[in-house]
Amino acid sequence: MRVLVIGGGVIGLLSAYQLADAGLEVQVLDQGDVGREASWAGGGIVSPLYPWRYSPAVTALAHWSQDFYPQLGERLLAESGIDPEVHVTGLYWLDLEDEDEALAWAKREGRPLTAVDIQSVYRAVPPLGPGFSHAVYMPGVANVRNPRLLKSLREALQRMPNVTLLENAKATGFVREAERVVGVSTESGELRADRVVVAAGAWSGGLLASLGLQLPVKPMKGEMILFKCAEDFLPRMVLAKGRYAIPRRDGHILVGSTLEDVGFDKTPTQEALDSLRASAIELLPALADAEVVKHWAGLRPGSPEGIPYIGPVPGFEGLWLNCGHFRNGLVLAPASCQLLADLLLGREPIIDPAPYAPAVRGGSL
């Protein structure tokens, strides 16, 4: 079976990796360089920011992925020589307004989230700013260094003889024979396949519109800043008022993020930089004297309730989706791509696929 994956972010690359690992011939098509959009721009926390606020559909994917990430990191390091740096630090949520709901969710789901004494937080995270009064903590939460994850995936795919990466090649529409989708058209001609998987992030809706399908996935801008600190400056991830600080192993600290509905404009703004820097200094006052190494923006694939579309599209034989992950593409990628591969290959799915199944009603998905 030949499969064409449209989109070279973490969802597209990991989908290709899973399918190629099962022996399929896979091509990955990206309108730019692979791994340079939302997947590259995110923070890489291997958890939804507030997991108890999401639907069970998101929770099911998140739990499977969180448990799988450490072994994925080890496997990719072995196969590519590039370490994605899956870094288990744990995560403190500070001054939550819905702490009771968070703890009830954790008890119901069997996740190790507990209320902790604030003084123990200040002992564990010495640079934390003053004034916080209560906290909850989950010890096993990791972050992945997403640019390295994408480089590792790209390298692993390039070493597979049944994978072809086609970069800077834009899909402009679909090739159809009767009711079946048999490929895509590009500026350089047609590419044909037995299955076409749309994993184009925020661009998925525009591509599917060429088939008369309306997919409620749209770009949602987010901005981040990166500081350089000592390697041992921040031992744990911390999150307060919707803003978070993530330590990398080498001392870099990511602080994010903003959320704006401004179409496909991903120009970083001074307003966002000032807002993020203020949040960073409130969380970690020593960052007032730290160098801002970089400031950037990316476009998340916004979708209703953040529930991705995973599976075949009814009435369009050969067309499959794995898109619409909103803020949680990196979090949900391992489970989403495993589920896609299970369904496409006719295997027993890792979780119930029903919540993610695309359904066409009046031209809308």
mmCIF file of C-alpha atoms in Angstrom:
data_model
loop_
_atom_site.group_PDB
_atom_site.id
_atom_site.type_symbol
_atom_site.label_atom_id
_atom_site.label_comp_id
_atom_site.label_asym_id
_atom_site.label_seq_id
_atom_site.Cartn_x
_atom_site.Cartn_y
_atom_site.Cartn_z
ATOM 1 C CA MET A 1 0.000 0.000 0.000
ATOM 2 C CA ARG A 2 1.257 3.479 -0.888
ATOM 3 C CA VAL A 3 0.331 6.307 1.475
ATOM 4 C CA LEU A 4 0.761 10.028 0.906
ATOM 5 C CA VAL A 5 0.864 12.161 4.067
ATOM 6 C CA ILE A 6 0.196 15.878 3.574
ATOM 7 C CA GLY A 7 1.968 17.866 6.286
ATOM 8 C CA GLY A 8 5.419 17.532 7.828
ATOM 9 C CA GLY A 9 4.745 18.586 11.411
ATOM 10 C CA VAL A 10 4.904 16.182 14.331
ATOM 11 C CA ILE A 11 1.539 14.630 13.379
ATOM 12 C CA GLY A 12 2.495 14.080 9.743
ATOM 13 C CA LEU A 13 6.012 12.838 10.482
ATOM 14 C CA LEU A 14 4.959 10.487 13.257
ATOM 15 C CA SER A 15 2.050 9.193 11.140
ATOM 16 C CA ALA A 16 4.534 8.453 8.375
ATOM 17 C CA TYR A 17 6.897 6.793 10.842
ATOM 18 C CA GLN A 18 4.172 4.502 12.197
ATOM 19 C CA LEU A 19 2.932 3.533 8.726
ATOM 20 C CA ALA A 20 6.415 3.001 7.298
ATOM 21 C CA ASP A 21 7.359 0.921 10.325
ATOM 22 C CA ALA A 22 4.461 -1.377 9.373
ATOM 23 C CA GLY A 23 5.980 -1.842 5.922
ATOM 24 C CA LEU A 24 3.965 0.643 3.816
ATOM 25 C CA GLU A 25 5.453 2.877 1.126
ATOM 26 C CA VAL A 26 5.085 6.433 2.443
ATOM 27 C CA GLN A 27 5.584 9.875 0.954
ATOM 28 C CA VAL A 28 5.436 13.020 3.115
ATOM 29 C CA LEU A 29 4.551 16.248 1.329
ATOM 30 C CA ASP A 30 5.095 19.656 2.953
ATOM 31 C CA GLN A 31 4.641 23.151 1.529
ATOM 32 C CA GLY A 32 7.824 24.265 3.337
ATOM 33 C CA ASP A 33 10.622 22.587 5.232
ATOM 34 C CA VAL A 34 9.285 19.795 7.435
ATOM 35 C CA GLY A 35 8.882 20.534 11.119
ATOM 36 C CA ARG A 36 8.943 24.330 10.904
ATOM 37 C CA GLU A 37 5.406 25.340 11.837
ATOM 38 C CA ALA A 38 3.306 24.790 14.989
ATOM 39 C CA SER A 39 5.217 21.681 16.086
ATOM 40 C CA TRP A 40 8.473 23.640 16.119
ATOM 41 C CA ALA A 41 6.910 26.706 17.772
ATOM 42 C CA GLY A 42 5.272 25.004 20.776
ATOM 43 C CA GLY A 43 6.590 24.550 24.280
ATOM 44 C CA GLY A 44 6.628 20.775 24.379
ATOM 45 C CA ILE A 45 4.906 20.080 27.710
ATOM 46 C CA VAL A 46 3.730 16.468 27.531
ATOM 47 C CA SER A 47 0.378 17.341 29.113
ATOM 48 C CA PRO A 48 -2.530 19.598 28.259
ATOM 49 C CA LEU A 49 -2.090 22.837 30.221
ATOM 50 C CA TYR A 50 -5.189 22.099 32.290
ATOM 51 C CA PRO A 51 -6.012 18.444 31.551
ATOM 52 C CA TRP A 52 -9.127 18.342 33.748
ATOM 53 C CA ARG A 53 -10.779 21.017 31.579
ATOM 54 C CA TYR A 54 -10.784 18.821 28.466
ATOM 55 C CA SER A 55 -13.201 16.197 27.214
ATOM 56 C CA PRO A 56 -12.628 12.468 27.808
ATOM 57 C CA ALA A 57 -11.647 12.204 24.121
ATOM 58 C CA VAL A 58 -8.616 14.446 24.642
ATOM 59 C CA THR A 59 -7.826 12.790 27.982
ATOM 60 C CA ALA A 60 -7.694 9.308 26.419
ATOM 61 C CA LEU A 61 -5.143 10.392 23.807
ATOM 62 C CA ALA A 62 -3.113 12.397 26.336
ATOM 63 C CA HIS A 63 -2.791 9.558 28.846
ATOM 64 C CA TRP A 64 -1.617 7.065 26.235
ATOM 65 C CA SER A 65 0.900 9.537 24.815
ATOM 66 C CA GLN A 66 2.289 10.602 28.184
ATOM 67 C CA ASP A 67 3.018 6.997 29.091
ATOM 68 C CA PHE A 68 4.580 6.297 25.662
ATOM 69 C CA TYR A 69 6.839 9.364 25.255
ATOM 70 C CA PRO A 70 9.897 8.116 27.194
ATOM 71 C CA GLN A 71 10.219 4.979 25.050
ATOM 72 C CA LEU A 72 9.555 6.994 21.880
ATOM 73 C CA GLY A 73 12.420 9.309 22.808
ATOM 74 C CA GLU A 74 14.761 6.369 23.404
ATOM 75 C CA ARG A 75 13.798 4.699 20.140
ATOM 76 C CA LEU A 76 14.251 7.853 18.064
ATOM 77 C CA LEU A 77 17.646 8.505 19.655
ATOM 78 C CA ALA A 78 18.734 4.971 18.763
ATOM 79 C CA GLU A 79 17.440 5.218 15.178
ATOM 80 C CA SER A 80 18.469 8.791 14.353
ATOM 81 C CA GLY A 81 21.363 9.658 16.647
ATOM 82 C CA ILE A 82 19.446 12.799 17.707
ATOM 83 C CA ASP A 83 18.083 12.983 21.263
ATOM 84 C CA PRO A 84 14.569 14.521 21.458
ATOM 85 C CA GLU A 85 15.330 15.224 25.138
ATOM 86 C CA VAL A 86 12.226 13.863 26.824
ATOM 87 C CA HIS A 87 12.888 15.575 30.170
ATOM 88 C CA VAL A 88 10.805 14.431 33.162
ATOM 89 C CA THR A 89 10.610 17.347 35.618
ATOM 90 C CA GLY A 90 7.088 17.290 37.033
ATOM 91 C CA LEU A 91 4.735 20.279 36.890
ATOM 92 C CA TYR A 92 3.396 22.638 39.569
ATOM 93 C CA TRP A 93 0.097 24.414 38.962
ATOM 94 C CA LEU A 94 -0.069 27.528 41.163
ATOM 95 C CA ASP A 95 -3.127 29.274 42.633
ATOM 96 C CA LEU A 96 -5.698 27.337 40.609
ATOM 97 C CA GLU A 97 -9.269 28.608 40.835
ATOM 98 C CA ASP A 98 -10.602 25.127 40.046
ATOM 99 C CA GLU A 99 -8.245 23.109 42.239
ATOM 100 C CA ASP A 100 -11.083 20.979 43.624
ATOM 101 C CA GLU A 101 -12.131 20.016 40.098
ATOM 102 C CA ALA A 102 -8.518 19.200 39.221
ATOM 103 C CA LEU A 103 -8.109 16.905 42.225
ATOM 104 C CA ALA A 104 -11.471 15.224 41.582
ATOM 105 C CA TRP A 105 -10.444 14.599 37.958
ATOM 106 C CA ALA A 106 -7.127 13.102 39.073
ATOM 107 C CA LYS A 107 -8.854 10.750 41.493
ATOM 108 C CA ARG A 108 -11.366 9.697 38.841
ATOM 109 C CA GLU A 109 -8.703 9.160 36.168
ATOM 110 C CA GLY A 110 -6.093 7.589 38.436
ATOM 111 C CA ARG A 111 -3.478 10.274 37.707
ATOM 112 C CA PRO A 112 -0.899 11.294 40.353
ATOM 113 C CA LEU A 113 -1.994 14.915 40.863
ATOM 114 C CA THR A 114 -1.953 16.047 44.503
ATOM 115 C CA ALA A 115 -2.287 19.231 46.547
ATOM 116 C CA VAL A 116 1.048 20.269 48.077
ATOM 117 C CA ASP A 117 2.099 22.721 50.780
ATOM 118 C CA ILE A 118 3.221 25.997 49.198
ATOM 119 C CA GLN A 119 6.360 26.097 51.329
ATOM 120 C CA SER A 120 7.435 22.777 49.848
ATOM 121 C CA VAL A 121 7.022 24.327 46.393
ATOM 122 C CA TYR A 122 9.315 27.234 47.304
ATOM 123 C CA ARG A 123 11.891 24.747 48.601
ATOM 124 C CA ALA A 124 11.660 22.682 45.410
ATOM 125 C CA VAL A 125 11.697 25.728 43.087
ATOM 126 C CA PRO A 126 13.928 28.366 44.747
ATOM 127 C CA PRO A 127 13.595 31.021 41.986
ATOM 128 C CA LEU A 128 9.768 31.048 42.198
ATOM 129 C CA GLY A 129 8.316 34.512 42.688
ATOM 130 C CA PRO A 130 6.566 35.578 45.924
ATOM 131 C CA GLY A 131 2.850 35.699 46.644
ATOM 132 C CA PHE A 132 1.620 32.272 45.577
ATOM 133 C CA SER A 133 -0.585 30.624 48.187
ATOM 134 C CA HIS A 134 -1.482 27.098 47.041
ATOM 135 C CA ALA A 135 -0.409 24.507 44.469
ATOM 136 C CA VAL A 136 -0.978 21.073 42.984
ATOM 137 C CA TYR A 137 1.769 18.881 41.585
ATOM 138 C CA MET A 138 2.061 16.024 39.100
ATOM 139 C CA PRO A 139 5.487 14.347 39.358
ATOM 140 C CA GLY A 140 5.752 12.412 36.090
ATOM 141 C CA VAL A 141 5.081 15.215 33.599
ATOM 142 C CA ALA A 142 7.825 15.576 30.988
ATOM 143 C CA ASN A 143 8.672 18.109 28.348
ATOM 144 C CA VAL A 144 10.135 17.260 24.991
ATOM 145 C CA ARG A 145 12.515 19.552 23.124
ATOM 146 C CA ASN A 146 10.263 19.793 20.121
ATOM 147 C CA PRO A 147 12.767 21.137 17.532
ATOM 148 C CA ARG A 148 15.022 18.193 18.367
ATOM 149 C CA LEU A 149 12.064 15.791 18.259
ATOM 150 C CA LEU A 150 11.271 16.975 14.735
ATOM 151 C CA LYS A 151 14.917 16.698 13.621
ATOM 152 C CA SER A 152 15.063 13.213 15.111
ATOM 153 C CA LEU A 153 11.870 12.130 13.336
ATOM 154 C CA ARG A 154 13.082 13.599 10.052
ATOM 155 C CA GLU A 155 16.410 11.787 10.309
ATOM 156 C CA ALA A 156 14.760 8.486 11.284
ATOM 157 C CA LEU A 157 12.422 8.746 8.288
ATOM 158 C CA GLN A 158 15.268 9.554 5.903
ATOM 159 C CA ARG A 159 17.006 6.361 7.000
ATOM 160 C CA MET A 160 13.941 4.248 6.118
ATOM 161 C CA PRO A 161 14.100 2.908 2.548
ATOM 162 C CA ASN A 162 10.304 3.023 2.107
ATOM 163 C CA VAL A 163 9.921 6.743 2.955
ATOM 164 C CA THR A 164 10.274 9.805 0.701
ATOM 165 C CA LEU A 165 10.207 13.373 2.054
ATOM 166 C CA LEU A 166 9.014 15.981 -0.450
ATOM 167 C CA GLU A 167 9.718 19.434 0.990
ATOM 168 C CA ASN A 168 8.771 22.846 -0.397
ATOM 169 C CA ALA A 169 6.079 21.154 -2.477
ATOM 170 C CA LYS A 170 2.556 22.406 -1.914
ATOM 171 C CA ALA A 171 -0.575 20.310 -2.411
ATOM 172 C CA THR A 172 -3.020 22.437 -4.412
ATOM 173 C CA GLY A 173 -5.917 19.981 -4.593
ATOM 174 C CA PHE A 174 -6.903 16.336 -4.742
ATOM 175 C CA VAL A 175 -6.933 13.869 -7.613
ATOM 176 C CA ARG A 176 -10.204 11.906 -7.766
ATOM 177 C CA GLU A 177 -11.498 8.938 -9.705
ATOM 178 C CA ALA A 178 -15.263 8.718 -9.192
ATOM 179 C CA GLU A 179 -15.789 8.841 -5.412
ATOM 180 C CA ARG A 180 -12.232 7.883 -4.600
ATOM 181 C CA VAL A 181 -9.337 10.187 -3.714
ATOM 182 C CA VAL A 182 -6.270 8.770 -5.453
ATOM 183 C CA GLY A 183 -3.680 11.486 -4.918
ATOM 184 C CA VAL A 184 -2.975 15.199 -4.854
ATOM 185 C CA SER A 185 -2.077 17.804 -7.422
ATOM 186 C CA THR A 186 0.982 20.009 -6.961
ATOM 187 C CA GLU A 187 2.615 22.714 -9.036
ATOM 188 C CA SER A 188 4.976 20.019 -10.327
ATOM 189 C CA GLY A 189 2.247 17.541 -11.249
ATOM 190 C CA GLU A 190 0.209 14.777 -9.648
ATOM 191 C CA LEU A 191 1.249 12.470 -6.842
ATOM 192 C CA ARG A 192 -0.799 9.273 -6.599
ATOM 193 C CA ALA A 193 -1.347 6.946 -3.664
ATOM 194 C CA ASP A 194 -3.727 4.313 -2.322
ATOM 195 C CA ARG A 195 -4.415 6.441 0.768
ATOM 196 C CA VAL A 196 -4.048 10.183 1.305
ATOM 197 C CA VAL A 197 -3.696 11.425 4.898
ATOM 198 C CA VAL A 198 -4.309 15.122 5.610
ATOM 199 C CA ALA A 199 -2.123 16.145 8.553
ATOM 200 C CA ALA A 200 -1.578 19.750 7.525
ATOM 201 C CA GLY A 201 -2.351 21.437 10.844
ATOM 202 C CA ALA A 202 -3.895 24.891 10.494
ATOM 203 C CA TRP A 203 -3.807 24.531 6.684
ATOM 204 C CA SER A 204 -5.972 21.375 6.638
ATOM 205 C CA GLY A 205 -9.274 23.222 6.304
ATOM 206 C CA GLY A 206 -8.189 25.200 3.273
ATOM 207 C CA LEU A 207 -6.998 22.074 1.516
ATOM 208 C CA LEU A 208 -10.203 20.126 2.191
ATOM 209 C CA ALA A 209 -12.269 23.066 0.925
ATOM 210 C CA SER A 210 -11.123 22.105 -2.584
ATOM 211 C CA LEU A 211 -13.340 19.021 -2.155
ATOM 212 C CA GLY A 212 -16.273 21.133 -0.997
ATOM 213 C CA LEU A 213 -15.712 20.040 2.611
ATOM 214 C CA GLN A 214 -15.849 22.505 5.480
ATOM 215 C CA LEU A 215 -13.491 21.529 8.295
ATOM 216 C CA PRO A 216 -13.714 23.723 11.425
ATOM 217 C CA VAL A 217 -9.956 23.948 11.883
ATOM 218 C CA LYS A 218 -8.416 27.418 11.785
ATOM 219 C CA PRO A 219 -5.094 29.054 12.705
ATOM 220 C CA MET A 220 -4.751 30.343 16.279
ATOM 221 C CA LYS A 221 -1.599 32.361 16.852
ATOM 222 C CA GLY A 222 0.619 31.752 19.864
ATOM 223 C CA GLU A 223 3.839 33.535 20.857
ATOM 224 C CA MET A 224 6.729 32.312 23.016
ATOM 225 C CA ILE A 225 9.989 33.661 24.429
ATOM 226 C CA LEU A 226 13.221 31.854 25.300
ATOM 227 C CA PHE A 227 15.658 32.825 28.057
ATOM 228 C CA LYS A 228 19.174 31.510 28.758
ATOM 229 C CA CYS A 229 19.933 30.624 32.379
ATOM 230 C CA ALA A 230 22.180 28.293 34.339
ATOM 231 C CA GLU A 231 21.484 24.586 33.803
ATOM 232 C CA ASP A 232 20.160 24.120 37.356
ATOM 233 C CA PHE A 233 18.136 27.354 37.495
ATOM 234 C CA LEU A 234 14.655 25.819 37.210
ATOM 235 C CA PRO A 235 14.262 22.186 38.365
ATOM 236 C CA ARG A 236 10.480 21.910 37.729
ATOM 237 C CA MET A 237 7.933 23.257 35.262
ATOM 238 C CA VAL A 238 5.620 25.882 36.774
ATOM 239 C CA LEU A 239 2.297 27.226 35.522
ATOM 240 C CA ALA A 240 0.184 30.128 36.812
ATOM 241 C CA LYS A 241 -2.525 32.314 35.259
ATOM 242 C CA GLY A 242 -2.307 30.448 31.957
ATOM 243 C CA ARG A 243 1.427 31.108 31.526
ATOM 244 C CA TYR A 244 4.147 28.528 32.007
ATOM 245 C CA ALA A 245 7.916 28.219 32.330
ATOM 246 C CA ILE A 246 9.634 25.116 30.925
ATOM 247 C CA PRO A 247 13.264 24.206 31.707
ATOM 248 C CA ARG A 248 15.414 22.558 29.076
ATOM 249 C CA ARG A 249 18.359 20.429 30.146
ATOM 250 C CA ASP A 250 20.908 23.020 29.038
ATOM 251 C CA GLY A 251 19.413 25.911 31.022
ATOM 252 C CA HIS A 252 17.181 27.447 28.383
ATOM 253 C CA ILE A 253 13.798 28.484 29.803
ATOM 254 C CA LEU A 254 10.707 28.742 27.567
ATOM 255 C CA VAL A 255 7.861 31.003 28.662
ATOM 256 C CA GLY A 256 4.503 31.000 26.899
ATOM 257 C CA SER A 257 2.126 31.539 25.520
ATOM 258 C CA THR A 258 -0.373 33.931 23.977
ATOM 259 C CA LEU A 259 -3.547 33.000 22.075
ATOM 260 C CA GLU A 260 -4.944 35.135 19.242
ATOM 261 C CA ASP A 261 -7.339 34.654 16.344
ATOM 262 C CA VAL A 262 -5.605 36.678 13.606
ATOM 263 C CA GLY A 263 -5.695 34.335 10.623
ATOM 264 C CA PHE A 264 -2.414 33.197 9.130
ATOM 265 C CA ASP A 265 -0.398 36.151 10.457
ATOM 266 C CA LYS A 266 2.433 34.804 12.622
ATOM 267 C CA THR A 267 4.409 38.031 13.006
ATOM 268 C CA PRO A 268 5.748 38.370 16.572
ATOM 269 C CA THR A 269 4.584 41.573 18.282
ATOM 270 C CA GLN A 270 6.108 43.869 20.882
ATOM 271 C CA GLU A 271 2.858 43.722 22.862
ATOM 272 C CA ALA A 272 3.091 39.934 23.180
ATOM 273 C CA LEU A 273 6.786 40.122 24.065
ATOM 274 C CA ASP A 274 6.091 42.627 26.850
ATOM 275 C CA SER A 275 3.189 40.533 28.175
ATOM 276 C CA LEU A 276 5.181 37.288 28.157
ATOM 277 C CA ARG A 277 8.201 38.924 29.772
ATOM 278 C CA ALA A 278 6.000 40.382 32.532
ATOM 279 C CA SER A 279 4.516 36.924 33.172
ATOM 280 C CA ALA A 280 7.988 35.401 33.195
ATOM 281 C CA ILE A 281 9.260 37.886 35.787
ATOM 282 C CA GLU A 282 6.171 37.387 37.957
ATOM 283 C CA LEU A 283 6.780 33.626 37.913
ATOM 284 C CA LEU A 284 10.568 33.792 38.172
ATOM 285 C CA PRO A 285 11.840 37.281 39.154
ATOM 286 C CA ALA A 286 15.463 36.449 38.284
ATOM 287 C CA LEU A 287 14.442 36.365 34.610
ATOM 288 C CA ALA A 288 14.357 40.190 34.742
ATOM 289 C CA ASP A 289 18.129 40.042 34.306
ATOM 290 C CA ALA A 290 18.214 37.088 31.915
ATOM 291 C CA GLU A 291 18.869 37.386 28.200
ATOM 292 C CA VAL A 292 15.896 36.902 25.872
ATOM 293 C CA VAL A 293 17.470 34.618 23.288
ATOM 294 C CA LYS A 294 14.504 34.408 20.937
ATOM 295 C CA HIS A 295 10.874 35.460 20.502
ATOM 296 C CA TRP A 296 8.641 33.770 17.931
ATOM 297 C CA ALA A 297 5.083 32.896 16.933
ATOM 298 C CA GLY A 298 3.333 29.840 15.518
ATOM 299 C CA LEU A 299 -0.132 28.891 14.290
ATOM 300 C CA ARG A 300 -2.014 26.223 16.200
ATOM 301 C CA PRO A 301 -4.719 24.227 14.358
ATOM 302 C CA GLY A 302 -7.740 25.399 16.364
ATOM 303 C CA SER A 303 -10.679 22.984 16.514
ATOM 304 C CA PRO A 304 -13.933 22.626 18.495
ATOM 305 C CA GLU A 305 -13.060 21.474 22.041
ATOM 306 C CA GLY A 306 -9.543 20.647 20.809
ATOM 307 C CA ILE A 307 -10.683 17.194 19.664
ATOM 308 C CA PRO A 308 -8.719 16.068 16.588
ATOM 309 C CA TYR A 309 -10.168 14.396 13.499
ATOM 310 C CA ILE A 310 -8.637 10.949 13.056
ATOM 311 C CA GLY A 311 -9.857 8.398 10.529
ATOM 312 C CA PRO A 312 -11.364 7.971 7.049
ATOM 313 C CA VAL A 313 -13.671 10.594 5.548
ATOM 314 C CA PRO A 314 -17.075 9.082 4.644
ATOM 315 C CA GLY A 315 -17.980 9.445 0.972
ATOM 316 C CA PHE A 316 -14.358 10.138 -0.033
ATOM 317 C CA GLU A 317 -12.775 6.718 -0.218
ATOM 318 C CA GLY A 318 -9.013 6.813 0.219
ATOM 319 C CA LEU A 319 -9.046 10.126 2.143
ATOM 320 C CA TRP A 320 -7.978 10.111 5.800
ATOM 321 C CA LEU A 321 -7.527 12.826 8.418
ATOM 322 C CA ASN A 322 -5.184 13.314 11.357
ATOM 323 C CA CYS A 323 -5.544 17.003 12.155
ATOM 324 C CA GLY A 324 -7.148 19.612 14.413
ATOM 325 C CA HIS A 325 -5.135 19.028 17.600
ATOM 326 C CA PHE A 326 -5.280 22.723 18.612
ATOM 327 C CA ARG A 327 -2.913 23.333 21.575
ATOM 328 C CA ASN A 328 -2.008 19.685 22.090
ATOM 329 C CA GLY A 329 -0.403 18.388 18.912
ATOM 330 C CA LEU A 330 2.867 17.474 20.617
ATOM 331 C CA VAL A 331 1.018 16.035 23.612
ATOM 332 C CA LEU A 332 -1.360 13.873 21.611
ATOM 333 C CA ALA A 333 0.890 12.921 18.683
ATOM 334 C CA PRO A 334 2.008 9.416 19.741
ATOM 335 C CA ALA A 335 -1.541 8.222 20.448
ATOM 336 C CA SER A 336 -3.109 10.028 17.476
ATOM 337 C CA CYS A 337 -0.618 8.561 15.022
ATOM 338 C CA GLN A 338 -0.814 5.077 16.523
ATOM 339 C CA LEU A 339 -4.619 5.246 16.286
ATOM 340 C CA LEU A 340 -4.446 6.395 12.657
ATOM 341 C CA ALA A 341 -2.076 3.538 11.805
ATOM 342 C CA ASP A 342 -4.267 1.003 13.623
ATOM 343 C CA LEU A 343 -7.353 2.090 11.691
ATOM 344 C CA LEU A 344 -5.654 2.352 8.313
ATOM 345 C CA LEU A 345 -4.023 -1.067 8.714
ATOM 346 C CA GLY A 346 -7.133 -2.746 10.105
ATOM 347 C CA ARG A 347 -5.569 -3.475 13.494
ATOM 348 C CA GLU A 348 -7.269 -3.405 16.883
ATOM 349 C CA PRO A 349 -7.197 0.301 17.852
ATOM 350 C CA ILE A 350 -5.374 1.383 21.014
ATOM 351 C CA ILE A 351 -8.438 3.348 22.176
ATOM 352 C CA ASP A 352 -12.036 3.787 21.054
ATOM 353 C CA PRO A 353 -11.813 5.677 17.727
ATOM 354 C CA ALA A 354 -15.434 6.878 17.727
ATOM 355 C CA PRO A 355 -14.877 10.372 19.280
ATOM 356 C CA TYR A 356 -12.417 11.319 16.529
ATOM 357 C CA ALA A 357 -14.149 9.828 13.496
ATOM 358 C CA PRO A 358 -14.794 12.388 10.727
ATOM 359 C CA ALA A 359 -18.496 12.618 9.866
ATOM 360 C CA VAL A 360 -19.757 14.569 6.862
ATOM 361 C CA ARG A 361 -23.038 16.437 7.307
ATOM 362 C CA GLY A 362 -24.119 18.865 4.624
ATOM 363 C CA GLY A 363 -20.566 19.355 3.420
ATOM 364 C CA SER A 364 -19.253 20.018 6.936
ATOM 365 C CA LEU A 365 -17.031 17.749 8.999
#
